[in-house]
Protein backbone atom coordinates (compact mmCIF):
# COMPACT_ATOMS: atom_id res chain seq x y z
CA TRP A 1 -15.09 9.46 -32.71
CA CYS A 2 -16.24 12.27 -30.03
CA TRP A 3 -14.96 13.93 -27.21
CA THR A 4 -16.57 13.94 -23.95
CA LEU A 5 -16.11 14.38 -20.00
CA LEU A 6 -16.47 11.47 -17.55
CA SER A 7 -20.35 12.94 -16.78
CA GLY A 8 -21.14 11.98 -20.31
CA LEU A 9 -20.15 8.23 -19.98
CA THR A 10 -21.82 7.60 -16.55
CA PRO A 11 -25.32 6.93 -15.72
CA LEU A 12 -27.39 9.82 -14.33
CA SER A 13 -27.75 8.37 -10.94
CA ARG A 14 -25.61 9.74 -8.04
CA GLY A 15 -22.30 7.76 -6.77
CA CYS A 16 -21.26 6.52 -10.22
CA VAL A 17 -17.78 8.19 -9.27
CA LYS A 18 -16.74 7.38 -5.56
CA THR A 19 -13.52 7.93 -3.78
CA GLY A 20 -12.53 5.10 -1.19
CA PRO A 21 -13.35 5.74 2.53
CA PHE A 22 -11.04 8.20 4.33
CA GLY A 23 -9.64 8.28 7.84
CA SER A 24 -12.43 7.76 10.68
CA LEU A 25 -14.46 5.75 8.09
CA LEU A 26 -12.27 2.71 8.11
CA LYS A 27 -9.66 2.72 10.98
CA LYS A 28 -6.89 0.27 11.38
CA HIS A 29 -8.24 -1.67 14.29
CA GLU A 30 -11.39 -2.61 12.16
CA HIS A 31 -9.03 -4.46 9.65
CA ARG A 32 -9.41 -8.33 9.72
CA SER A 33 -7.46 -11.38 8.59
CA GLN A 34 -10.94 -12.81 7.10
CA GLY A 35 -14.06 -11.33 5.95
CA ILE A 36 -15.24 -9.03 3.31
CA PRO A 37 -11.98 -8.19 1.23
CA VAL A 38 -11.03 -4.40 0.74
CA ILE A 39 -9.46 -3.77 -2.45
CA GLY A 40 -6.32 -1.84 -2.64
CA ILE A 41 -3.82 -0.39 -5.23
CA GLU A 42 -2.02 -3.85 -4.99
CA ASN A 43 -5.01 -5.19 -6.87
CA ILE A 44 -4.35 -3.20 -9.77
CA ASP A 45 -1.86 -4.31 -12.52
CA ARG A 46 -1.55 -3.05 -16.01
CA MET A 47 -5.12 -3.23 -16.64
CA ARG A 48 -5.28 -6.30 -14.86
CA PHE A 49 -6.96 -7.16 -11.59
CA VAL A 50 -4.92 -8.99 -9.02
CA ARG A 51 -7.00 -11.25 -6.70
CA GLY A 52 -6.14 -11.41 -3.21
CA SER A 53 -6.62 -8.88 -0.38
CA LYS A 54 -4.41 -8.06 2.57
CA ILE A 55 -7.18 -6.14 4.42
CA HIS A 56 -10.80 -7.65 5.15
CA ILE A 57 -13.57 -6.16 7.39
CA SER A 58 -16.49 -7.71 9.10
CA GLU A 59 -20.07 -7.90 7.66
CA LYS A 60 -21.16 -5.22 9.74
CA LYS A 61 -18.49 -2.74 8.85
CA ALA A 62 -18.99 -3.45 5.00
CA GLU A 63 -22.82 -2.59 5.50
CA GLU A 64 -21.63 0.74 6.66
CA LEU A 65 -19.39 1.11 3.98
CA VAL A 66 -22.07 -0.20 1.18
CA ASP A 67 -21.55 3.10 -0.69
CA TYR A 68 -17.98 2.10 -1.41
CA ASP A 69 -18.88 -1.43 -2.82
CA ALA A 70 -17.14 -2.76 -6.04
CA GLN A 71 -19.37 -4.53 -8.57
CA PRO A 72 -18.37 -6.38 -11.70
CA GLY A 73 -17.68 -4.07 -14.55
CA ASP A 74 -16.59 -1.17 -12.55
CA VAL A 75 -13.49 0.45 -13.12
CA LEU A 76 -10.95 1.18 -10.39
CA ILE A 77 -8.42 3.65 -10.80
CA SER A 78 -5.41 4.31 -8.40
CA ARG A 79 -5.28 7.75 -6.92
CA SER A 80 -1.58 7.77 -5.58
CA GLY A 81 1.67 5.91 -6.45
CA THR A 82 1.31 4.98 -9.75
CA VAL A 83 -1.44 7.49 -10.58
CA GLY A 84 -3.84 6.43 -13.39
CA GLU A 85 -3.07 2.44 -13.08
CA VAL A 86 -6.74 0.93 -13.78
CA CYS A 87 -8.52 -2.20 -14.16
CA VAL A 88 -12.08 -3.92 -14.58
CA VAL A 89 -13.52 -5.53 -11.58
CA PRO A 90 -14.08 -9.07 -12.79
CA SER A 91 -17.67 -10.71 -12.74
CA ASP A 92 -16.92 -12.98 -10.01
CA ILE A 93 -15.79 -10.55 -7.23
CA GLY A 94 -18.33 -11.00 -4.86
CA GLU A 95 -18.82 -8.61 -2.16
CA ALA A 96 -16.03 -6.29 -1.79
CA ARG A 97 -15.28 -2.81 -0.70
CA ILE A 98 -12.50 -0.15 -2.06
CA SER A 99 -9.68 1.36 -0.19
CA THR A 100 -8.99 5.08 0.41
CA ASN A 101 -6.42 5.03 -2.56
CA LEU A 102 -9.12 3.85 -5.06
CA MET A 103 -11.72 5.64 -7.10
CA ARG A 104 -14.50 3.63 -8.49
CA VAL A 105 -16.00 4.65 -11.66
CA ARG A 106 -19.33 3.07 -12.72
CA LEU A 107 -19.78 3.43 -16.60
CA SER A 108 -22.83 3.54 -18.84
CA GLN A 109 -21.72 0.45 -20.86
CA SER A 110 -23.98 1.66 -23.60
CA ALA A 111 -21.66 4.44 -23.95
CA VAL A 112 -18.07 2.99 -23.41
CA ASP A 113 -16.91 -0.55 -22.67
CA PRO A 114 -14.97 -0.45 -19.25
CA ARG A 115 -12.00 -2.18 -21.04
CA PHE A 116 -11.82 0.41 -23.88
CA PHE A 117 -12.07 2.96 -20.79
CA CYS A 118 -8.87 1.37 -19.25
CA LEU A 119 -7.04 1.46 -22.60
CA LEU A 120 -7.67 5.21 -22.82
CA PHE A 121 -6.08 5.69 -19.29
CA ASN A 122 -2.96 3.65 -20.26
CA GLY A 123 -2.42 4.57 -23.81
CA SER A 124 -4.45 7.65 -25.35
CA PRO A 125 -1.52 10.34 -25.45
CA SER A 126 -4.18 13.01 -24.96
CA VAL A 127 -5.38 11.53 -21.73
CA LEU A 128 -2.16 10.92 -20.46
CA LYS A 129 -0.97 14.41 -21.10
CA GLN A 130 -4.08 15.77 -19.42
CA ILE A 131 -3.67 13.68 -16.25
CA SER A 132 0.08 14.80 -16.14
CA GLU A 133 -0.81 18.44 -16.34
CA PHE A 134 -3.67 18.25 -13.94
CA CYS A 135 -1.53 16.44 -11.49
CA SER A 136 1.40 18.59 -11.72
CA GLY A 137 2.20 21.43 -9.23
CA SER A 138 2.58 19.35 -6.09
CA THR A 139 5.52 16.97 -4.37
CA ARG A 140 3.36 13.78 -5.28
CA ASP A 141 0.78 13.13 -8.01
CA PHE A 142 -2.47 12.61 -6.90
CA LEU A 143 -5.83 12.17 -8.72
CA ASN A 144 -8.94 13.27 -7.39
CA ASN A 145 -12.77 13.77 -8.39
CA ASP A 146 -12.34 17.28 -9.55
CA ILE A 147 -9.35 16.16 -11.79
CA LEU A 148 -11.28 13.05 -13.15
CA ALA A 149 -13.99 15.25 -13.95
CA LYS A 150 -11.95 17.85 -16.01
CA LEU A 151 -10.60 15.12 -18.23
CA ARG A 152 -12.13 14.84 -21.82
CA PHE A 153 -12.01 11.17 -23.48
CA PRO A 154 -12.00 10.39 -26.95
CA VAL A 155 -14.52 7.70 -27.67
CA PRO A 156 -15.64 5.80 -30.65
CA PRO A 157 -18.75 4.03 -31.46
CA ARG A 158 -19.14 0.53 -29.53
CA VAL A 159 -18.25 -1.40 -32.76
CA GLU A 160 -15.03 0.32 -33.06
CA GLN A 161 -14.25 0.02 -29.31
CA ASP A 162 -14.85 -3.71 -29.70
CA ALA A 163 -12.48 -3.98 -32.47
CA VAL A 164 -9.76 -1.92 -30.72
CA ILE A 165 -10.17 -4.05 -27.72
CA GLU A 166 -9.87 -7.56 -29.58
CA ALA A 167 -6.55 -6.01 -31.36
CA VAL A 168 -4.97 -4.89 -28.08
CA GLU A 169 -5.81 -8.00 -26.31
CA ASP A 170 -4.24 -10.10 -29.12
CA GLN A 171 -1.14 -8.09 -28.67
CA LEU A 172 -1.07 -8.15 -24.88
CA SER A 173 -1.79 -11.89 -25.08
CA VAL A 174 1.62 -12.17 -27.32
CA ILE A 175 3.46 -10.12 -24.73
CA ASP A 176 2.38 -12.26 -21.48
CA HIS A 177 3.74 -15.38 -23.56
CA LEU A 178 7.26 -13.75 -24.25
CA GLU A 179 7.41 -12.61 -20.50
CA ALA A 180 6.52 -16.18 -19.23
CA ASP A 181 9.32 -17.62 -22.00
CA LEU A 182 11.70 -14.82 -20.62
CA GLU A 183 11.15 -15.69 -16.87
CA THR A 184 11.68 -19.30 -17.69
CA LYS A 185 15.04 -18.70 -19.60
CA LEU A 186 15.98 -16.43 -16.55
CA THR A 187 15.22 -19.16 -13.92
CA ASN A 188 17.36 -21.61 -16.09
CA ALA A 189 20.15 -19.42 -16.55
CA ARG A 190 20.16 -18.41 -12.83
CA GLY A 191 20.68 -22.26 -12.01
CA LEU A 192 23.06 -22.69 -14.64
CA ARG A 193 25.31 -19.95 -13.26
CA GLN A 194 24.93 -21.76 -9.88
CA SER A 195 25.85 -24.91 -11.35
CA ILE A 196 28.82 -23.65 -12.88
CA LEU A 197 30.01 -22.02 -9.63
CA ARG A 198 29.46 -25.07 -7.60
CA ASN A 199 31.53 -26.96 -10.16
CA ALA A 200 34.54 -24.29 -10.24
CA PHE A 201 34.89 -24.53 -6.28
């Protein structure tokens, strides 16, 4: 394993780390109910991409914001709210742009699997500690390019990354099944409670 900054995990080309468009770049009156989707923090949930966008923009506006595109394999990071929540953009995303509350990281996949990068953000004690320390000192945690550039990531060879990803995804699958089973039982319990109350009255 080796320790590296984010710059060691991204291609040499510019724009690999991008913060969503601010203020005048995307105004509220430019929002549409249909068109090119704008991905926001509501699309990130526990290392999973949540489909469906509240905001869309016209093709003309999307062309103006082409530097803020989201491509398959990109990593999206929440800048505020739940700081550090991450997910990988799915392969069938199509044309899309990121919102101001997100950061887009385009990794060199020969160096690190985007899924492993997400695991580091969610589970590595050293990375989580750094994020907490760098984001402290203000009334609200807020991640930015400067903080992201300072973080040091522990990265193993790709073979070990693949093994870690497989092991974690197996466990997450078990958790998903348990959650679904629990939700079913809670629904049944609510129905039973209502039935008991009806009978009592």
